[in-house]
Coordinates of C-alpha atoms and ligand atoms in Angstrom, one line a residue:
X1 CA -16.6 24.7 -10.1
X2 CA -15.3 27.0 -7.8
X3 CA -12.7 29.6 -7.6
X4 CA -13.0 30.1 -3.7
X5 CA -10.6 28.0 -1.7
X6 CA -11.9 24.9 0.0
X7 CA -10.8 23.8 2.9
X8 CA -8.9 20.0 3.0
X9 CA -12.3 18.1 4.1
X10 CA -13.8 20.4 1.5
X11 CA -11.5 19.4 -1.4
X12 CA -11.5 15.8 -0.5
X13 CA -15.3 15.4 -0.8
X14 CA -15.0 17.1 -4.1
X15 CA -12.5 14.6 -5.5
X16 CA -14.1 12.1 -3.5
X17 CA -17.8 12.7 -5.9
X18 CA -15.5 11.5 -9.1
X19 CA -14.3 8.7 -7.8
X20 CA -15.7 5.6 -9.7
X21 CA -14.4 2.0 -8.9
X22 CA -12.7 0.9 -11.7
X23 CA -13.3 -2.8 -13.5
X24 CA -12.5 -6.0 -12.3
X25 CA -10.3 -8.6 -14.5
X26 CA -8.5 -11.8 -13.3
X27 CA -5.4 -11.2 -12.3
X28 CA -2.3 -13.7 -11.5
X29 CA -2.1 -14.0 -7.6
X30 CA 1.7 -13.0 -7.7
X31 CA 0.5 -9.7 -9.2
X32 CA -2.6 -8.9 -6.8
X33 CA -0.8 -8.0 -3.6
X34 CA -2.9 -4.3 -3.0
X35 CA -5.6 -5.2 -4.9
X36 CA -9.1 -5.9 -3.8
X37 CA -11.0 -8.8 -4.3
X38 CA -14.3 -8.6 -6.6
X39 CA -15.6 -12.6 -5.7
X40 CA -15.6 -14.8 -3.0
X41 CA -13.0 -17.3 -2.9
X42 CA -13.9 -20.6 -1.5
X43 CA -11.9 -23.7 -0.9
X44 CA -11.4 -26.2 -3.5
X45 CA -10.3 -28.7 -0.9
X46 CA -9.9 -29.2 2.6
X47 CA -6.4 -27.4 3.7
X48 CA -4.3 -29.5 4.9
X49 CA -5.8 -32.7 2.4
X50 CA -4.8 -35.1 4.6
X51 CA -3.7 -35.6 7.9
X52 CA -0.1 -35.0 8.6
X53 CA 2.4 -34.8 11.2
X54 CA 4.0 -31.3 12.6
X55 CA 6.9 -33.0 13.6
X56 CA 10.0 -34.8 12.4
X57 CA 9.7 -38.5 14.0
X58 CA 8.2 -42.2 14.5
X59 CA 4.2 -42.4 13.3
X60 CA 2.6 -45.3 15.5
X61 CA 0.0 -46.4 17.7
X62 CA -0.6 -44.8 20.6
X63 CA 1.9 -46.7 23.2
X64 CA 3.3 -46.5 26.5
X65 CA 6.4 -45.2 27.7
X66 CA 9.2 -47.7 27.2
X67 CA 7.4 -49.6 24.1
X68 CA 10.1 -50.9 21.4
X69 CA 8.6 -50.0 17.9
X70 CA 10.3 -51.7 14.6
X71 CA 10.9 -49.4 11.7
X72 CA 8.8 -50.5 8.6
X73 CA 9.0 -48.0 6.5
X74 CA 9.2 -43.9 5.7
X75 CA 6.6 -40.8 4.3
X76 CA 8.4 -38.1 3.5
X77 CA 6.9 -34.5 2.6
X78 CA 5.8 -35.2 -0.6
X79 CA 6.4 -39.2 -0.6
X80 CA 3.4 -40.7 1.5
X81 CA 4.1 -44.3 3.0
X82 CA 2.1 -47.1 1.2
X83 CA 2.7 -49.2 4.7
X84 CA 0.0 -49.9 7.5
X85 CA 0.7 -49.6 10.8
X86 CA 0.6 -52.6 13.2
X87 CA 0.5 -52.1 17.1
X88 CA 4.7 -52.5 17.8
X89 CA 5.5 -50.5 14.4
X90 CA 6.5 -47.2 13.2
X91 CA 7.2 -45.4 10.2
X92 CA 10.0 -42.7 10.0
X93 CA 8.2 -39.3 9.4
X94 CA 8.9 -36.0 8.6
X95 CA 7.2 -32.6 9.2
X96 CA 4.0 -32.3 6.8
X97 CA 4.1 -35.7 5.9
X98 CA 1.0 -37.8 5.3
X99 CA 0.5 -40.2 8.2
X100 CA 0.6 -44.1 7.1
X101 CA -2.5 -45.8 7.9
X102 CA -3.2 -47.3 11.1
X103 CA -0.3 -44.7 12.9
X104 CA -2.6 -42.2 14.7
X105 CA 0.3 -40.5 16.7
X106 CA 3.8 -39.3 16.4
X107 CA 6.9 -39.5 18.7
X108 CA 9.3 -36.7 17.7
X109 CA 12.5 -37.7 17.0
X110 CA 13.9 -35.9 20.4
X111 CA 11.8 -38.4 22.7
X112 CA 12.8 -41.6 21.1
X113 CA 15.7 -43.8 21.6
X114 CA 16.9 -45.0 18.0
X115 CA 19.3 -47.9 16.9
X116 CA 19.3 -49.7 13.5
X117 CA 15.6 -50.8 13.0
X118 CA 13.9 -49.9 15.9
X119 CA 13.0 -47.2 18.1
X120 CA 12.0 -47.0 22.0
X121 CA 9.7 -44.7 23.4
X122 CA 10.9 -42.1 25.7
X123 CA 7.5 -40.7 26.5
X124 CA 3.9 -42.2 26.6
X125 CA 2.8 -41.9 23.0
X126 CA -0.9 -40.8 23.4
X127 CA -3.8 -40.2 20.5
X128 CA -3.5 -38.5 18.0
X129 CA -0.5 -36.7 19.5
X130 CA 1.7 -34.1 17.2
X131 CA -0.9 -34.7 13.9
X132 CA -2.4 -32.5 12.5
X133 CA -5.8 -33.1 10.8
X134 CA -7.2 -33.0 7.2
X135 CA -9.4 -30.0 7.0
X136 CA -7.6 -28.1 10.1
X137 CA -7.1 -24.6 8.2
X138 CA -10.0 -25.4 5.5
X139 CA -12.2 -26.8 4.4
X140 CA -13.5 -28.0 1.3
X141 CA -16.5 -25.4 0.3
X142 CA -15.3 -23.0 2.9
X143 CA -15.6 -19.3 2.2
X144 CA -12.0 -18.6 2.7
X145 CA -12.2 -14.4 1.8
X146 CA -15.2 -12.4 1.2
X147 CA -15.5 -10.1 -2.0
X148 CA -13.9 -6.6 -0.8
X149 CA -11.3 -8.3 1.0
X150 CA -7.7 -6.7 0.0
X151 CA -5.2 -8.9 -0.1
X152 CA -2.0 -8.7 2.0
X153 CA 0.7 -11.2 1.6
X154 CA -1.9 -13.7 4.1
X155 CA -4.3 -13.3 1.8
X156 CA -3.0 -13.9 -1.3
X157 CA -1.5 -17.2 0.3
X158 CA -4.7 -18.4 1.7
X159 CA -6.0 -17.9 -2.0
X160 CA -3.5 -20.3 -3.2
X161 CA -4.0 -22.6 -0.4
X162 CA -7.4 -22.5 -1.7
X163 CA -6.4 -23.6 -5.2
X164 CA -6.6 -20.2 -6.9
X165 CA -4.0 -19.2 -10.1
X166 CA -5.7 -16.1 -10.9
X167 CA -8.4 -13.8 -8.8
X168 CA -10.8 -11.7 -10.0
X169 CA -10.0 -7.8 -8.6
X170 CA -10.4 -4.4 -9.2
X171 CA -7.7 -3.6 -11.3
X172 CA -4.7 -1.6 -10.4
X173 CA -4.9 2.7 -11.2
X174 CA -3.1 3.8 -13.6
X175 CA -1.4 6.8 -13.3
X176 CA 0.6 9.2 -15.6
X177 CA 3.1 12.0 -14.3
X178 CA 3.8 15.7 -15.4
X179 CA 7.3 17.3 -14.1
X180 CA 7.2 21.2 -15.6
X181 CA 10.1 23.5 -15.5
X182 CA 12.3 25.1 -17.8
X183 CA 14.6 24.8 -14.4
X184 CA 14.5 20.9 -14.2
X185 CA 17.1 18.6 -15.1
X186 CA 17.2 14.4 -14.9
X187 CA 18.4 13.2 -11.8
X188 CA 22.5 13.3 -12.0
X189 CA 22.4 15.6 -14.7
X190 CA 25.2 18.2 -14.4
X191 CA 23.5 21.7 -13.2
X192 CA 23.9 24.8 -14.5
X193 CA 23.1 28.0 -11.9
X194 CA 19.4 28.3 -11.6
X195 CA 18.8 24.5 -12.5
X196 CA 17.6 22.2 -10.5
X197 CA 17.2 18.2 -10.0
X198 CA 13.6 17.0 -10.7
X199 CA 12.9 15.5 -7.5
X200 CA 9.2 15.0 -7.4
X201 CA 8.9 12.6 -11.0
X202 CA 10.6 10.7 -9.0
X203 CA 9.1 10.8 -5.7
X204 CA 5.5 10.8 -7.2
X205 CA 6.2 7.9 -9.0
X206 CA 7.3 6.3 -5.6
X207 CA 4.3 7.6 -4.0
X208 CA 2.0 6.5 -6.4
X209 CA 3.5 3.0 -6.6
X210 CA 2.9 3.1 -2.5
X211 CA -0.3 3.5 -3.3
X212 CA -0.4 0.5 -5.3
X213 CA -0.8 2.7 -8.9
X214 CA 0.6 1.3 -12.0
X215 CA 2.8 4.3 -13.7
X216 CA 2.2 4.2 -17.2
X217 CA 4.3 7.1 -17.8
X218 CA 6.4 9.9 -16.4
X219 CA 7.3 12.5 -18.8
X220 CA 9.2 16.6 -17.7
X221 CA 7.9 19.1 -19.9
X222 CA 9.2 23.1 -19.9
X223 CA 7.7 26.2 -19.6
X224 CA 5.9 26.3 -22.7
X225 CA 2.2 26.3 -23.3
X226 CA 2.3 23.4 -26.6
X227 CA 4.8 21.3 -25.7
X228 CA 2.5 21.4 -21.5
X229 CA -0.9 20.7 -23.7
X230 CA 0.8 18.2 -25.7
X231 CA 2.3 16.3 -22.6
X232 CA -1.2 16.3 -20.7
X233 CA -2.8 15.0 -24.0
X234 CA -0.2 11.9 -24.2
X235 CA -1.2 11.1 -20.2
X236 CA -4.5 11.7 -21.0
X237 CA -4.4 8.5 -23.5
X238 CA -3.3 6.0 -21.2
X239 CA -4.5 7.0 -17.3
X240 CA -6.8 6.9 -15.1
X241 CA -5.3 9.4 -13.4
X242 CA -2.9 12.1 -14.3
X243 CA -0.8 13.9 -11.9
X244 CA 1.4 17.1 -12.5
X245 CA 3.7 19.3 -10.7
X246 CA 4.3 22.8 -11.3
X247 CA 3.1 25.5 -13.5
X248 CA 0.0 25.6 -11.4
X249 CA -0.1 29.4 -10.1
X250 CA -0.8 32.6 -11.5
X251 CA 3.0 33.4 -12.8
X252 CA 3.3 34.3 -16.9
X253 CA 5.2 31.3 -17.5
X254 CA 2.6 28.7 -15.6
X255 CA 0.7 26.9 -18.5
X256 CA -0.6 24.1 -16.5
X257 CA -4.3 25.2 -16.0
X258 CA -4.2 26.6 -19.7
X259 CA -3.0 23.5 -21.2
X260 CA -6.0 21.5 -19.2
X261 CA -8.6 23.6 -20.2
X262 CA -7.5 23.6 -23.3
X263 CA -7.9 19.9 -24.0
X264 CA -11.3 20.1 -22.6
X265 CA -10.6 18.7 -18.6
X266 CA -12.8 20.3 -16.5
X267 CA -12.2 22.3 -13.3
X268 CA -13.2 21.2 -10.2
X269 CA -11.1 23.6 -8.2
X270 CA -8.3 25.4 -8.0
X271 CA -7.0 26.4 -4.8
X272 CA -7.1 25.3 -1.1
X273 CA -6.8 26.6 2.4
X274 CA -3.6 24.7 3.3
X275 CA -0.5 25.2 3.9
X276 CA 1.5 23.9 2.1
X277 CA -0.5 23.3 -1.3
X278 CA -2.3 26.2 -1.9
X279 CA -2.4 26.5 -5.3
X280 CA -3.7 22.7 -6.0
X281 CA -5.7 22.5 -9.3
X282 CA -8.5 19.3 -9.7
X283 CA -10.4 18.4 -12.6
X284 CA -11.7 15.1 -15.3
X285 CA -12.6 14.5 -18.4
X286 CA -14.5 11.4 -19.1
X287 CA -14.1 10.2 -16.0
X288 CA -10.2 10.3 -16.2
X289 CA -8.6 12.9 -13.1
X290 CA -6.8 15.1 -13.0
X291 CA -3.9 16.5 -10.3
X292 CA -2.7 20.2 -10.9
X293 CA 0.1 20.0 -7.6
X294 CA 2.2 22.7 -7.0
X295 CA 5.9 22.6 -7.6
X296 CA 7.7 23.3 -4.4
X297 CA 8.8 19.4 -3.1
X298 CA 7.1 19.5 -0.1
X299 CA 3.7 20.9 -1.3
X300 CA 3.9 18.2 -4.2
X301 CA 3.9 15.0 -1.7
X302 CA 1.4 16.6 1.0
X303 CA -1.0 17.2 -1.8
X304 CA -0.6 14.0 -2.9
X305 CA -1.0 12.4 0.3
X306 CA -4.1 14.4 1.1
X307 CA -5.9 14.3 -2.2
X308 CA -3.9 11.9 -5.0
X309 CA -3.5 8.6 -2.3
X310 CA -7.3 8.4 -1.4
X311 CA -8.8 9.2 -4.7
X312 CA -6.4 6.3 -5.9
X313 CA -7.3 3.7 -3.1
X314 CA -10.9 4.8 -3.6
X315 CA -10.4 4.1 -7.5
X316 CA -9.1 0.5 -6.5
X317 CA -12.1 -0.2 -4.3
X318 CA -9.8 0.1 -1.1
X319 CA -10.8 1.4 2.0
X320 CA -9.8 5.1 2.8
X321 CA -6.9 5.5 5.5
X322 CA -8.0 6.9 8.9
X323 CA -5.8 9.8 10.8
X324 CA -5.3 9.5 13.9
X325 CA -5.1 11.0 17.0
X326 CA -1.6 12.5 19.4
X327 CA -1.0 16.0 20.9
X328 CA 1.7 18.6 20.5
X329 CA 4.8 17.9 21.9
X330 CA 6.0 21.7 21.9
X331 CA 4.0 25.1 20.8
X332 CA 3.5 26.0 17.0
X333 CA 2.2 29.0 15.1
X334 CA -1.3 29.3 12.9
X335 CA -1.4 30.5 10.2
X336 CA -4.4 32.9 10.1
X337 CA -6.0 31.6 7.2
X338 CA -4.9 28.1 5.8
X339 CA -4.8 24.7 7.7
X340 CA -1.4 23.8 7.9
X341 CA 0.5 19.9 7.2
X342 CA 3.6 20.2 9.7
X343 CA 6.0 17.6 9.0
X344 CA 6.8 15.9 12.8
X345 CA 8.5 13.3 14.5
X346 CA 6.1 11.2 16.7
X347 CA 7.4 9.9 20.6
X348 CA 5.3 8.5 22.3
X349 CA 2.4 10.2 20.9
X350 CA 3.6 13.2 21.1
X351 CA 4.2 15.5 18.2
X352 CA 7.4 17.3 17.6
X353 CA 8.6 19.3 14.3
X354 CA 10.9 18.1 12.2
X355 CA 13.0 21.7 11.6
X356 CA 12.3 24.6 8.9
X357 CA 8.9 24.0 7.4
X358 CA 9.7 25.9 4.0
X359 CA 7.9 24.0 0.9
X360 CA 11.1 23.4 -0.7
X361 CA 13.0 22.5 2.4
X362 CA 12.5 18.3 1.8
X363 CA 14.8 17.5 4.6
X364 CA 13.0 18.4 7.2
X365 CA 10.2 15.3 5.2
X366 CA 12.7 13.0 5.4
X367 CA 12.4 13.2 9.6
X368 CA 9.2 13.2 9.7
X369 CA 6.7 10.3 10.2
X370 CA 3.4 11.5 10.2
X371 CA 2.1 15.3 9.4
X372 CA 0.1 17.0 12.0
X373 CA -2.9 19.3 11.1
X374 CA -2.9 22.4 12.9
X375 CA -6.4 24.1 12.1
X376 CA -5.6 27.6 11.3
X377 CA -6.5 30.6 13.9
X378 CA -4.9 33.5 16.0
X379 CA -1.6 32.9 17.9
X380 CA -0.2 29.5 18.7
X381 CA -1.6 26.3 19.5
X382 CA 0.3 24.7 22.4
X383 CA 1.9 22.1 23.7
X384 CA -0.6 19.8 24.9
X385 CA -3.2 20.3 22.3
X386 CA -4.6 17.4 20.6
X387 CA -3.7 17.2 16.9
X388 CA -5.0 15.0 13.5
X389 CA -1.9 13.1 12.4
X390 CA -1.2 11.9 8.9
X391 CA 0.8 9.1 8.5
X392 CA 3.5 9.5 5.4
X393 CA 2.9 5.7 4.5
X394 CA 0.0 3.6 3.8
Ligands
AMP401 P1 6.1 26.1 -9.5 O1 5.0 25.4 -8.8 O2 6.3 25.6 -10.9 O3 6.0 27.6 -9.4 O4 7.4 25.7 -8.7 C1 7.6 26.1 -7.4 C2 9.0 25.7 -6.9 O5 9.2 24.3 -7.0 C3 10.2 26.2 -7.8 O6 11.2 26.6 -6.9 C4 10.6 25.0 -8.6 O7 11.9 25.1 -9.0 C5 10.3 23.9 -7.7 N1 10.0 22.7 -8.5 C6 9.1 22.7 -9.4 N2 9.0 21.4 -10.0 C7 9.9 20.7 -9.4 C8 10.3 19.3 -9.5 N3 9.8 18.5 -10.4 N4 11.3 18.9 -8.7 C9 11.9 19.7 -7.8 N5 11.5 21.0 -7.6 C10 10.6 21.5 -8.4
MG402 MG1 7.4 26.1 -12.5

């Protein structure tokens, strides 16, 4: 525990140390998109079973140009042909369809001349033209994804090729959210002066869902030390991860920091040298985390992105996201003291601000695509320079 601000890296490796991988448990492929796998997953079969044709048209033997085939029979996707193929015959076929025995090529429909029962070849019909082959993608026994793997959409469909229902991955974080303020009211709520619209329960749930968290619950609480501790002890029942906004400074009505020590989370540390996000509070208990971010809209989702997102991939066994690298597009200030996340616009790897870079002032987020670090120092850094950039999405 310390009371000393650390810087981003700092506070990262901290949170970092309390990250432990959660379980594994089968889950249904149509549910594990983000999720990584905890086993191998090897074919069942070979992929495609049998050989097939990738076109719509005539399966035969491999003919010359000008041969007359008869028409004996169909396979349809699905509706394989019983019929064997004799030199002079085809059978109507269409895409993915299992080729009839003895037909080793296929003549698409648009090089063939057709009339009632019979069919003359355009084209030479050569071996094993416009088939594709059992076994092609897969094959039976094949390790199709290694243990670690996350799955994409590709993934998850290769699984299924496979012959997989269910897969065995870590399982998804879940995550509880905190809204305090006496001034905050439900989104379309009618406000009264001083009130607000509570933007971030909303937006952290978004942003936790991005990161591929389930949201167990999202509850607003006031300005009152109970009813904060009694909140944090509700989200402390069901997550993995609890994550707050406001009430994390030193005014007389912020109770977050009170409320958490109160129910026995520990403090990891309070404070960091960024701009914006100083005040950011991190703790556990039991293994459970903690989020203490501060209120202003802007501070709320940069803290997230730089602390909440990787502790929560890291939970889920995924890999951690990588900055990378453009230069400034125009001059910006330092701040003397704290690293600061500017909101930018990114052209051709150049950096640009978005506008005003207030904490509270989320238009100038909604322009942005990545955040640039600028280190802090004397004076400006200028145009030119090469920056870290943060990208706003995973
Ligand atoms: P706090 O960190 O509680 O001192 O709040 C700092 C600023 O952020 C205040 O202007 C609050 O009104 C604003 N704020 C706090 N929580 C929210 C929220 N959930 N949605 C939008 N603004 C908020
Ligand atoms: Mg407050």
């Amino acid at each position: 525990m310390t009371e000393k601000p650390l810087d981003i890296a700092g506070a990262q490796a901290v949170i970092a140390k309390h990250c432990r991988r959660l379980p594994s448990s089968p889950v249904a492929v149509d549910e594990a998109l983000g999720l990584v796998l905890d086993e191998a997953v090897v074919a069942a079969g070979d992929v495609p079973g049998t050989a097939n044709s990738a076109m719509d048209g005539f399966a035969a033997q491999p003919s010359a140009a000008g041969t007359r085939l008869t028409i004996v029979g169909e396979s349809r996707a699905g509706h394989p042909s019983e019929t064997v193929v004799a030199a002079g015959e085809a059978v109507r076929i269409s895409t993915g369809a299992t080729m009839p025995q003895g037909a080793t090529a296929v003549a698409p429909i648009e090089v063939v001349e057709e009339s009632d029962d019979t069919v003359t070849l355009v084209q030479e019909l050569t071996e094993a033209a416009n088939v594709r082959m059992a076994g092609e993608d897969l094959r039976a026994g094949d390790e199709v994804l290694g243990a670690g793997r996350e799955l994409g959409p590709a993934e998850i469909g290769i699984a299924v090729a496979a012959g997989r229902a269910t897969l065995n991955c870590t399982r998804r974080v879940r995550v509880a959210i905190v809204a305090t303020g006496d001034e905050l009211r439900k989104p379309g709520e009618p406000l009264k002066p001083g009130e607000l619209h509570d933007s971030n329960l909303t937006t952290l749930q978004a942003m936790a869902r991005q990161a591929g968290a389930e949201v167990v619950s999202a509850a607003h609480v006031g300005d009152d030390r109970d009813a904060t501790e009694a909140a944090f002890a509700q989200a402390l029942k069901a997550a993995d991860v609890v994550v707050c906004s406001g009430g994390v400074s030193v005014g007389p009505h912020d109770h977050v920091k009170g409320a958490l020590i109160g129910l026995g989370v520990e403090q990891h540390f309070w404070r960091v040298a960024l701009r914006p996000g100083r005040p950011t509070w991190f703790g556990s208990r039991e293994g459970r985390l903690v989020f203490g971010l501060p209120g202003n809209p802007v501070s709320a989702m940069v803290t997230f992105l730089l602390f909440v997102a990787p502790a929560l991939r890291a939970l889920q066994g995924r890999r951690a996201l990588e900055s990378s690298a453009a230069v400034l597009g125009e001059s910006i200030g330092r701040h003397p003291k704290r690293d600061e996340c500017v909101r930018v616009r990114v052209v051709d790897r150049e950096a640009f601000a978005t506008g005003p870079q207030g904490s509270h002032i989320l238009s100038s987020m909604t322009l942005a695509d990545a955040l640039a670090v600028i280190p802090r120092g004397e004076g400006s850094l200028d145009a030119g320079s090469p920056i870290e950039l943060l990208a706003l999405e995973p």
